[in-house]
Each structure stands twice: as structure tokens, then as C-alpha cells.
Short mmCIF file of C-alpha atoms in Angstrom, two decimals:
data_model
loop_
_atom_site.label_atom_id
_atom_site.label_comp_id
_atom_site.label_asym_id
_atom_site.label_seq_id
_atom_site.Cartn_x
_atom_site.Cartn_y
_atom_site.Cartn_z
CA MET A 322 55.03 8.11 103.83
CA THR A 323 53.33 6.63 100.82
CA TYR A 324 51.20 9.56 99.80
CA HIS A 325 51.49 10.65 96.18
CA PHE A 326 50.64 14.20 95.41
CA ASP A 327 48.26 14.54 92.55
CA PHE A 328 47.62 18.13 91.61
CA ALA A 329 46.44 17.03 88.15
CA ALA A 330 43.27 15.66 89.74
CA LEU A 331 42.23 19.28 90.31
CA LEU A 332 42.61 20.37 86.70
CA PRO A 333 39.06 19.45 85.61
CA TYR A 334 37.81 21.76 88.32
CA TRP A 335 39.42 24.94 87.04
CA ARG A 336 36.05 26.37 86.07
CA GLU A 337 34.82 25.97 89.64
CA PHE A 338 37.92 27.65 90.99
CA ALA A 339 37.45 30.51 88.54
CA ARG A 340 33.84 30.91 89.61
CA GLY A 341 34.92 30.90 93.26
CA ILE A 342 37.57 33.53 92.61
CA TRP A 343 35.07 35.68 90.78
CA LEU A 344 32.62 35.61 93.69
CA THR A 345 35.42 36.32 96.18
CA VAL A 346 36.43 39.32 94.06
CA GLN A 347 32.84 40.53 93.85
CA LEU A 348 32.23 40.08 97.58
CA SER A 349 35.43 41.92 98.44
CA ALA A 350 34.90 44.73 95.95
CA VAL A 351 31.32 45.44 97.02
CA SER A 352 32.13 45.30 100.71
CA THR A 353 35.23 47.42 100.22
CA VAL A 354 33.27 50.23 98.60
CA LEU A 355 30.24 50.07 100.91
CA GLY A 356 32.38 49.45 103.99
CA PHE A 357 34.49 52.46 103.17
CA VAL A 358 31.46 54.71 102.81
CA LEU A 359 29.91 53.38 106.03
CA GLY A 360 33.20 53.66 107.92
CA THR A 361 33.86 57.21 106.76
CA LEU A 362 30.35 58.34 107.66
CA CYS A 363 30.73 56.77 111.09
CA ALA A 364 34.10 58.45 111.55
CA ILE A 365 32.56 61.83 110.75
CA GLY A 366 29.70 61.05 113.10
CA ARG A 367 32.09 60.16 115.86
CA ALA A 368 34.24 63.23 115.35
CA ASP A 369 31.51 65.78 114.78
CA GLY A 370 28.10 64.31 115.61
CA SER A 371 25.75 64.98 118.47
CA ARG A 372 26.27 63.19 121.76
CA GLY A 373 23.81 60.45 120.85
CA VAL A 374 25.43 59.81 117.47
CA LYS A 375 28.87 59.64 119.07
CA TRP A 376 27.63 57.06 121.54
CA LEU A 377 25.90 55.00 118.89
CA VAL A 378 29.00 54.90 116.72
CA ALA A 379 31.20 54.04 119.69
CA ILE A 380 28.95 51.14 120.63
CA TYR A 381 28.84 49.90 117.04
CA VAL A 382 32.62 50.04 116.65
CA GLU A 383 33.37 48.36 119.96
CA ALA A 384 30.75 45.65 119.46
CA ILE A 385 32.11 44.74 116.04
CA ARG A 386 35.79 44.99 116.88
CA ASN A 387 35.50 42.78 119.94
CA THR A 388 33.54 39.88 118.46
CA PRO A 389 34.63 37.39 115.78
CA LEU A 390 33.48 37.86 112.20
CA LEU A 391 32.32 34.24 112.19
CA VAL A 392 29.79 34.95 114.95
CA GLN A 393 28.68 38.17 113.24
CA VAL A 394 28.10 36.21 110.05
CA PHE A 395 25.98 33.67 111.93
CA ILE A 396 23.97 36.34 113.71
CA ILE A 397 23.23 38.15 110.47
CA TYR A 398 22.50 35.08 108.35
CA PHE A 399 20.44 33.06 110.84
CA GLY A 400 19.22 36.04 112.80
CA ILE A 401 17.67 37.76 109.80
CA ALA A 402 16.07 34.47 108.80
CA THR A 403 14.34 34.14 112.18
CA LEU A 404 12.94 37.65 111.68
CA GLY A 405 11.08 36.19 108.73
CA VAL A 406 13.09 37.94 106.02
CA HIS A 407 14.83 35.56 103.68
CA VAL A 408 18.19 36.72 102.39
CA SER A 409 20.53 34.65 100.23
CA ALA A 410 23.84 33.50 101.67
CA ASN A 411 25.71 35.88 99.37
CA MET A 412 23.61 38.80 100.47
CA ALA A 413 24.10 37.95 104.15
CA ALA A 414 27.84 37.62 103.48
CA VAL A 415 28.02 41.09 101.95
CA ILE A 416 26.01 42.62 104.82
CA ALA A 417 28.24 40.96 107.41
CA LEU A 418 31.45 42.01 105.67
CA VAL A 419 30.27 45.59 105.22
CA VAL A 420 29.16 45.91 108.83
CA ASN A 421 32.44 44.37 109.96
CA VAL A 422 34.86 46.37 107.86
CA GLY A 423 32.87 49.56 108.41
CA ALA A 424 33.82 49.49 112.10
CA TYR A 425 37.51 49.04 111.36
CA THR A 426 37.47 51.72 108.67
CA CYS A 427 35.77 54.07 111.13
CA GLU A 428 38.63 53.71 113.60
CA ILE A 429 41.27 54.20 110.92
CA VAL A 430 39.62 57.22 109.29
CA ARG A 431 38.93 58.76 112.70
CA ALA A 432 42.65 58.66 113.43
CA GLY A 433 43.18 60.43 110.11
CA ILE A 434 40.56 63.08 110.87
CA GLU A 435 42.09 63.73 114.28
CA SER A 436 45.44 64.32 112.65
CA VAL A 437 44.10 67.23 110.58
CA HIS A 438 45.24 70.39 112.27
CA LYS A 439 42.60 72.60 113.85
CA SER A 440 43.95 75.66 112.10
CA GLN A 441 43.08 74.06 108.75
CA ILE A 442 39.45 73.82 109.75
CA GLU A 443 39.47 77.37 111.12
CA ALA A 444 40.95 78.54 107.84
CA ALA A 445 38.18 76.77 105.97
CA ASP A 446 35.63 78.50 108.23
CA CYS A 447 37.23 81.86 107.48
CA LEU A 448 37.02 81.20 103.76
CA GLY A 449 33.31 80.65 104.20
CA LEU A 450 33.30 77.00 103.14
CA SER A 451 30.17 75.09 104.03
CA ARG A 452 30.43 72.21 106.43
CA PHE A 453 30.22 69.74 103.57
CA GLN A 454 32.91 71.59 101.61
CA THR A 455 35.13 71.72 104.66
CA TYR A 456 34.87 67.99 105.16
CA TRP A 457 35.23 67.15 101.49
CA HIS A 458 38.14 69.41 100.60
CA VAL A 459 39.95 70.18 103.84
CA VAL A 460 39.44 67.31 106.25
CA LEU A 461 38.75 64.04 104.46
CA ARG A 462 41.28 64.14 101.64
CA PRO A 463 44.41 64.69 103.72
CA ALA A 464 42.97 62.48 106.47
CA ILE A 465 42.44 59.56 104.13
CA GLU A 466 45.69 60.15 102.31
CA ARG A 467 47.51 59.92 105.60
CA VAL A 468 45.89 56.66 106.72
CA TYR A 469 45.77 55.12 103.26
CA PRO A 470 48.45 52.47 104.01
CA ALA A 471 46.44 51.26 107.01
CA ILE A 472 43.29 51.22 104.90
CA THR A 473 45.08 49.18 102.26
CA SER A 474 46.09 46.46 104.69
CA GLN A 475 42.61 46.47 106.21
CA TYR A 476 41.05 45.75 102.82
CA VAL A 477 43.55 43.01 102.04
CA LEU A 478 42.52 41.46 105.35
CA LEU A 479 38.89 41.91 104.33
CA MET A 480 39.47 39.96 101.12
CA LEU A 481 41.08 37.17 103.13
CA ALA A 482 38.31 37.32 105.74
CA SER A 483 35.68 36.84 103.04
CA SER A 484 36.75 33.17 103.20
CA ILE A 485 34.84 32.99 106.49
CA THR A 486 31.57 33.44 104.65
CA SER A 487 32.06 29.93 103.26
CA GLN A 488 30.66 28.86 106.63
CA ILE A 489 27.19 30.01 105.58
CA SER A 490 27.71 28.45 102.14
CA ALA A 491 28.32 31.62 100.17
CA GLU A 492 29.90 29.98 97.12
CA GLU A 493 33.20 31.87 97.16
CA LEU A 494 36.68 30.43 96.76
CA THR A 495 36.92 28.62 100.10
CA ALA A 496 33.46 27.09 99.78
CA VAL A 497 34.37 25.91 96.29
CA ALA A 498 37.55 24.39 97.69
CA ASN A 499 35.56 22.60 100.39
CA ARG A 500 33.31 21.08 97.76
CA ILE A 501 36.14 20.10 95.43
CA GLN A 502 38.05 18.39 98.20
CA SER A 503 35.04 16.31 99.14
CA ASP A 504 34.61 15.42 95.46
CA THR A 505 38.21 14.45 94.81
CA PHE A 506 39.43 13.36 98.27
CA ARG A 507 42.50 15.47 97.45
CA ALA A 508 42.11 17.77 100.43
CA PHE A 509 45.74 18.73 100.89
CA GLU A 510 46.32 19.59 97.22
CA THR A 511 43.04 21.49 97.02
CA TYR A 512 43.84 23.73 99.96
CA ILE A 513 47.42 24.30 98.81
CA VAL A 514 46.11 25.47 95.44
CA THR A 515 43.47 27.59 97.16
CA GLY A 516 46.12 29.11 99.40
CA VAL A 517 48.23 30.05 96.39
CA LEU A 518 45.18 31.57 94.71
CA TYR A 519 44.52 33.69 97.81
CA LEU A 520 48.16 34.78 97.85
CA LEU A 521 47.85 35.93 94.23
CA LEU A 522 44.55 37.63 95.02
CA SER A 523 46.00 39.52 97.97
CA PHE A 524 48.85 40.65 95.74
CA VAL A 525 46.39 41.84 93.11
CA VAL A 526 44.32 43.68 95.73
CA ARG A 527 47.45 45.40 97.04
CA VAL A 528 48.49 46.50 93.54
CA CYS A 529 44.99 47.72 92.69
CA LEU A 530 44.75 49.77 95.87
CA TRP A 531 48.21 51.17 95.27
CA LEU A 532 47.27 52.24 91.74
CA PHE A 533 44.03 53.68 93.05
CA GLY A 534 46.02 55.65 95.61
CA LEU A 535 48.29 57.00 92.87
CA ALA A 536 45.30 58.06 90.82
CA VAL A 537 43.44 59.73 93.67
CA PHE A 538 46.17 61.39 95.71
CA VAL A 539 47.55 63.70 93.06
CA ARG A 540 49.60 65.72 95.49
CA ARG A 541 51.51 62.69 96.66
CA ARG A 542 52.11 61.50 93.12
CA LYS A 543 53.50 64.84 92.02
CA LEU A 544 55.58 65.66 95.08
CA GLY A 545 56.35 62.14 96.24
CA THR A 546 56.29 63.20 99.89
CA ALA A 547 54.13 62.08 102.74
CA ILE A 548 51.57 64.59 103.82
CA MET B 1032 11.03 21.78 121.70
CA PRO B 1033 13.66 22.72 124.30
CA THR B 1034 14.67 26.34 124.66
CA PHE B 1035 17.84 28.00 125.77
CA SER B 1036 18.51 27.07 129.37
CA LEU B 1037 21.17 27.20 132.04
CA VAL B 1038 22.59 23.90 130.83
CA HIS B 1039 23.32 25.48 127.48
CA LEU B 1040 24.88 28.49 129.14
CA GLU B 1041 27.11 26.22 131.18
CA PHE B 1042 28.16 24.39 128.01
CA LEU B 1043 29.04 27.73 126.42
CA LEU B 1044 31.06 28.82 129.43
CA VAL B 1045 33.02 25.58 129.43
CA ALA B 1046 33.68 26.06 125.72
CA ALA B 1047 34.79 29.62 126.46
CA GLN B 1048 37.52 28.18 128.66
CA TRP B 1049 38.76 26.26 125.61
CA THR B 1050 38.73 29.49 123.64
CA ILE B 1051 40.86 31.13 126.31
CA GLY B 1052 43.20 28.14 126.52
CA LEU B 1053 43.59 28.05 122.75
CA SER B 1054 44.30 31.78 122.72
CA ILE B 1055 46.99 31.44 125.35
CA ALA B 1056 48.61 28.54 123.49
CA ALA B 1057 48.48 30.48 120.22
CA PHE B 1058 49.93 33.58 121.85
CA VAL B 1059 52.76 31.84 123.69
CA GLY B 1060 53.66 29.54 120.78
CA GLY B 1061 53.16 32.27 118.20
CA GLY B 1062 55.17 34.66 120.34
CA LEU B 1063 58.13 32.31 120.54
CA VAL B 1064 58.12 31.52 116.82
CA GLY B 1065 57.30 35.11 115.93
CA PHE B 1066 60.19 36.44 117.99
CA VAL B 1067 62.65 34.19 116.18
CA VAL B 1068 61.16 35.17 112.82
CA ALA B 1069 61.34 38.87 113.76
CA LEU B 1070 65.03 38.51 114.60
CA ALA B 1071 65.61 36.58 111.37
CA ARG B 1072 63.83 39.34 109.48
CA ILE B 1073 66.40 41.93 110.59
CA SER B 1074 69.37 39.57 110.62
CA ASP B 1075 72.61 40.41 108.83
CA LEU B 1076 72.34 37.25 106.79
CA ARG B 1077 70.53 37.94 103.54
CA LEU B 1078 69.23 34.41 103.23
CA LEU B 1079 67.65 34.47 106.70
CA ARG B 1080 66.05 37.82 105.98
CA ILE B 1081 64.53 36.58 102.75
CA ALA B 1082 63.32 33.32 104.31
CA ALA B 1083 61.64 35.24 107.14
CA MET B 1084 60.07 37.64 104.68
CA ILE B 1085 58.66 34.81 102.58
CA TYR B 1086 57.26 33.17 105.72
CA ILE B 1087 55.55 36.38 106.78
CA GLN B 1088 54.16 37.04 103.32
CA LEU B 1089 52.83 33.49 103.08
CA VAL B 1090 51.09 33.68 106.45
CA GLN B 1091 49.71 37.18 105.91
CA GLY B 1092 48.63 36.51 102.34
CA THR B 1093 46.46 33.45 102.97
CA PRO B 1094 43.29 33.27 105.06
CA LEU B 1095 43.60 31.59 108.44
CA LEU B 1096 40.85 29.23 107.34
CA ILE B 1097 43.00 27.86 104.51
CA LEU B 1098 46.03 27.71 106.81
CA LEU B 1099 44.03 25.59 109.25
CA PHE B 1100 42.82 23.25 106.51
CA VAL B 1101 46.32 22.81 105.06
CA ILE B 1102 47.76 22.01 108.50
CA TYR B 1103 44.85 19.78 109.45
CA PHE B 1104 45.09 17.66 106.32
CA GLY B 1105 48.89 17.96 106.19
CA ILE B 1106 49.19 16.43 109.66
CA SER B 1107 47.11 13.44 108.65
CA LEU B 1108 49.21 13.03 105.49
CA LEU B 1109 52.29 12.83 107.65
CA GLY B 1110 50.73 9.78 109.24
CA PHE B 1111 49.41 11.23 112.48
CA ASN B 1112 45.83 10.19 112.07
CA ASN B 1113 44.74 10.04 115.66
CA LEU B 1114 45.86 13.42 116.89
CA PRO B 1115 43.01 15.40 118.43
CA ALA B 1116 41.63 18.43 116.62
CA LEU B 1117 43.17 20.55 119.36
CA PHE B 1118 46.59 19.86 117.90
CA ALA B 1119 45.78 21.08 114.40
CA ALA B 1120 43.93 24.08 115.81
CA CYS B 1121 46.91 25.05 117.99
CA ALA B 1122 49.41 24.54 115.18
CA GLY B 1123 47.36 26.63 112.76
CA LEU B 1124 46.87 29.48 115.20
CA ILE B 1125 50.53 29.43 116.22
CA VAL B 1126 51.64 29.75 112.59
CA TYR B 1127 49.09 32.49 112.04
CA SER B 1128 49.98 34.57 115.08
CA SER B 1129 53.73 34.10 114.59
CA GLY B 1130 53.47 35.63 111.11
CA PHE B 1131 51.73 38.73 112.40
CA LEU B 1132 53.63 39.11 115.67
CA ALA B 1133 56.93 38.84 113.79
CA GLU B 1134 55.99 41.79 111.62
CA ILE B 1135 54.69 43.84 114.57
CA TRP B 1136 57.82 43.21 116.61
CA ARG B 1137 60.16 43.83 113.71
CA GLY B 1138 58.57 47.26 113.39
CA CYS B 1139 59.06 47.88 117.12
CA ILE B 1140 62.70 46.77 117.07
CA GLU B 1141 63.42 48.92 114.04
CA SER B 1142 61.71 51.93 115.57
CA VAL B 1143 64.32 52.07 118.33
CA PRO B 1144 66.36 55.11 117.24
CA LYS B 1145 69.43 54.36 115.12
CA THR B 1146 71.60 56.31 117.56
CA GLN B 1147 70.93 53.69 120.23
CA TRP B 1148 72.30 50.97 117.95
CA GLN B 1149 75.34 53.09 117.13
CA ALA B 1150 75.96 53.96 120.77
CA ALA B 1151 75.83 50.30 121.72
CA GLU B 1152 78.34 49.55 119.02
CA CYS B 1153 80.62 52.35 120.20
CA LEU B 1154 80.57 50.86 123.67
CA ALA B 1155 81.90 47.66 122.11
CA LEU B 1156 78.89 45.58 123.09
CA THR B 1157 78.60 42.30 121.25
CA PRO B 1158 75.59 41.99 118.91
CA TRP B 1159 73.93 39.78 121.53
CA GLN B 1160 74.50 42.28 124.34
CA ARG B 1161 73.35 45.10 122.13
CA MET B 1162 70.10 43.29 121.40
CA VAL B 1163 69.36 42.07 124.92
CA LYS B 1164 70.55 45.03 126.97
CA VAL B 1165 69.90 48.02 124.74
CA ILE B 1166 67.43 47.40 121.95
CA LEU B 1167 64.92 44.87 123.30
CA PRO B 1168 64.09 46.68 126.56
CA GLN B 1169 63.23 49.80 124.56
CA ALA B 1170 61.45 47.87 121.83
CA ALA B 1171 59.38 46.04 124.44
CA ARG B 1172 57.98 49.32 125.70
CA ILE B 1173 56.85 50.25 122.22
CA ALA B 1174 55.59 46.74 121.53
CA THR B 1175 53.23 46.27 124.50
CA ALA B 1176 50.23 48.16 123.16
CA PRO B 1177 50.14 46.62 119.65
CA THR B 1178 50.84 43.18 121.11
CA VAL B 1179 47.89 43.39 123.48
CA GLY B 1180 45.85 44.68 120.56
CA PHE B 1181 46.83 41.65 118.52
CA LEU B 1182 45.80 39.42 121.42
CA VAL B 1183 42.23 40.50 120.66
CA GLN B 1184 42.70 39.29 117.08
CA ILE B 1185 43.94 35.95 118.36
CA VAL B 1186 40.95 35.47 120.67
CA LYS B 1187 38.57 36.30 117.83
CA ASN B 1188 40.34 34.07 115.36
CA THR B 1189 40.22 31.03 117.62
CA SER B 1190 36.59 30.94 116.47
CA LEU B 1191 37.88 29.54 113.17
CA ALA B 1192 39.27 26.48 114.94
CA SER B 1193 35.71 25.20 114.74
CA VAL B 1194 36.28 24.28 111.07
CA VAL B 1195 38.66 21.48 112.03
CA GLY B 1196 36.13 20.18 114.49
CA PHE B 1197 37.51 21.67 117.66
CA VAL B 1198 34.74 22.56 120.10
CA GLU B 1199 35.45 26.08 121.28
CA LEU B 1200 32.97 28.87 121.90
CA ALA B 1201 31.76 29.41 118.31
CA GLN B 1202 31.47 25.69 117.61
CA ALA B 1203 29.62 25.18 120.90
CA GLY B 1204 27.19 27.87 119.82
CA LYS B 1205 26.71 26.10 116.50
CA LEU B 1206 26.05 22.79 118.25
CA ILE B 1207 23.48 24.30 120.60
CA ASN B 1208 21.82 26.10 117.71
CA ASN B 1209 21.58 22.84 115.80
CA SER B 1210 19.67 21.27 118.66
CA ILE B 1211 17.33 24.09 119.70
CA TYR B 1212 17.34 26.40 116.66
CA GLU B 1213 17.32 29.74 118.36
CA PRO B 1214 20.14 31.30 116.37
CA PHE B 1215 19.59 34.85 117.49
CA THR B 1216 19.66 34.10 121.22
CA VAL B 1217 22.48 31.60 121.02
CA PHE B 1218 24.85 33.61 118.84
CA MET B 1219 24.10 36.82 120.70
CA ILE B 1220 25.17 35.14 123.92
CA VAL B 1221 28.24 33.72 122.19
CA ALA B 1222 29.07 37.19 120.91
CA LEU B 1223 28.59 38.61 124.41
CA ILE B 1224 31.04 36.12 125.87
CA TYR B 1225 33.61 36.98 123.19
CA PHE B 1226 33.00 40.63 123.93
CA ALA B 1227 33.54 40.04 127.64
CA ILE B 1228 36.93 38.50 126.86
CA CYS B 1229 38.04 40.97 124.20
CA PHE B 1230 36.78 44.31 125.45
CA PRO B 1231 39.00 44.48 128.55
CA LEU B 1232 41.96 43.57 126.36
CA SER B 1233 41.29 46.29 123.80
CA THR B 1234 40.66 48.84 126.52
CA TRP B 1235 43.93 47.87 128.14
CA SER B 1236 45.72 48.15 124.82
CA ARG B 1237 44.31 51.62 124.23
CA ARG B 1238 45.29 52.73 127.72
CA LEU B 1239 48.84 51.47 127.19
CA GLU B 1240 48.99 53.32 123.91
CA ARG B 1241 47.90 56.54 125.52
CA LYS B 1242 50.32 56.12 128.40
CA LEU B 1243 53.29 55.51 126.14
CA ASN B 1244 52.04 58.04 123.63
CA VAL B 1245 53.98 56.13 121.01
CA GLY B 1246 52.21 57.81 118.14
CA ARG B 1247 53.38 61.29 118.95
CA ARG B 1248 56.98 60.68 119.85
#
């Protein structure tokens, strides 16, 4: 083997890498927040909606969970374009990621909602809480607290999955890496560096979500026990 | 301009067979590697445990896309320039699925009640006998549902093998779309074929879960 590794060849490109990381962070952050809202709403719809809503949510969840993200990205990016609406690659990437992670979040949160005991909801009814209050104070908080670890890993996976949007040339980290490797012909080094950057990113995401959990779930922080 | 026809559909169905073949290879290979890693992860040797943990963290902390690229270009660095794309695709997916299966199975092995391990020890079974005759049969019961569930992930993730130039279902869809430019029709049909493969698997997984009622034990 006569190959000489040359990681220094990548140094001039640090700005590009930084820009790629920044877009990956933005993509993941936006789709995490929107995906969580969408997923939670769907979970409520599935648990408590009318028959039609339940069906719609079920179809949405099954359709998304049983097809690859890559194909979803293609359908959204090219499909929307054929409808005559032009969206940028970044926009299409966000839409695809939100739609995708919303379905997974729905399943996770639904499991959490189902684990809330019926007597809790009856108690809330007795106290005269409105339906919104019941969901907000009695159902969702403990439900989400309980499934928070699963949600955390789902959003780490989401950050990693955002690499797939490089296939429609959203200029995030993987797309940047693809360009740099074709500039430098240092493919192996480029992807090793990119892999390490993703590792660091997934660590950062994990820590952020953990801190967020500490800040939000006061009960757990004070008592230190699982709900 | 040609439109979507039966010829295209046939091309997609042939490509779907490659998707299935790739999935099976990834599952079998990943299962074998993953099983060894899972055992290493709970081994008595500290070094083995740490090595397995690092492996799992590496695989789970990088996107499959990057994993595929690293393996694809790594193979050619090692001097194997003429290997077909299938090889890199298989290797990447095997590494990927072994990392996840190892963690799933470790959880299943560890969820066998401690008393079972102790009882096996009291009966003077060797560590090997304890594993094969007492722990694994019980762990396997717990493991079936999540393993079938992960199979769905494998099938879906074979779509990423297209980035190293392997023509499976997603890549076939891309090729057809490049020639006839009917993205909506083409990718909808591609998605439908994926759905037809994955939906029975996820339904099966859910049924297994309900039957074993693992969650409420």
C-alpha cells in the first residue's frame, strides 16, 4: 500500500466545513422543534380524535415509517416542483425531515399518552379542568417525561439522517464533504473527518437534549426518580 | 417523450429484488457480527467491553451515508479497485446493522432476570452452558419483536446504497426519473414497493410484541 494520508490538505477548507455544520445544526434544530409539535399533535389526534382523524394519522404514520427517508425527500423535492411550486433544496429538506420525524414522534408520544393512567384523567375531569388543561398539565407532561429517552435517541437519529438531504443538494455537512472530496481527491480523509464531526455533533445533541430535559422536567430533577 | 410504462415497472421490480437481497445480506452479516459484539459488550473482560462500546458508539454516532463513503473509498485505498459496488454496499450495511443489533440484543440479554443467571451458576453450569442453555433461549423470545422491527430499518436504509453506485430500488427510481422526468409517479411507485416490503414486517413485529407483551412484564 503506497497511499499517504494527507489530512492537512483539508485544512484550507475549514470554513466550508463550518458552514456545513452550521446548516446541519439549523436543519436539525428546526425539524426537531417542528417535528415534535407535529408528532405530538398527531399523537393527540390518534388517541383522542374522531374516527376520521384517527385513520388519517394512522395512514400518515404507517406510510412514513415504512418508506425510506431518501424516497420521501425525492418525492417532496421533485414532486413539489412538478406541481409548479418552486422550493429551495433547504426548504424541501426541512419539510421532508419534519414530515418524517413527526411520524416517529407520534408513535413515541402515543406510547407515553397510553401509559398515563385513566384515573388521572378522571381526576382532572372531576377538578373541572378543560380538555386543553387536562392535556397540558395531566397527560402530556408525564407522558413526554416518560418517553423522553426514546425521543432523545430519535432526534439524534434525525440529526444523522439530515445527511440524506445532501442527495438533493441541500448544502449541509455531507454535501460539503462531497464537494470537498471532489476538489481535493482526498475522499477517504474527507469522509473520516466528516464522520468525526458527526460523532461530535451527535454528542452535542445528546448533551443539549439532556440539559433540556433537566430544565423542563423539574420533578425528575428534584426527586431523581423515574415517573 | 416516453412515459412510465410496464418496462419501467419491470426494471423497478428487478431492482427491488436487489433491495431484498441486500437486506438479507445486511441482516445475516450484521446479525453475526452484532451477536459477537453484543457478547463482547457484556463480557467479563474490561478491554473487550470497552472495545465493543466504542464500536457501537462509532457506528451509532455517524450517519450511514458517511459510513458507506468511508468503506467505499477505504476499500479502494486497500488496493481492491475492481470490486463491484455491491461489495461496498454490503460491507457498509453489515457494519451499520451490527452496531444497532448488538445494542438491541445486549439489552435483551441483560433483561433476562438476574435470578436466572444466579440459578445457572448454582447449578454449576459453565459460562458457555449458562449462555446457550439458560440465557439465550429466554433472550431470544424478548429479542424477536425488536429484531423484526429493525429489519424494517435495514430495508429502508438499503436505499442509501445508491450513493456508492449500487442499483437497488431507489437508484433504479432515480435512473428512470432521469430518463422520463416524472418524479412524482416514479418515486410514488418506488415508495409503494418499499411499503409493500416493509409494512408486513412492521405488522409482524407489532403482533409479536403484543403476543409476548414484553412491555408489561
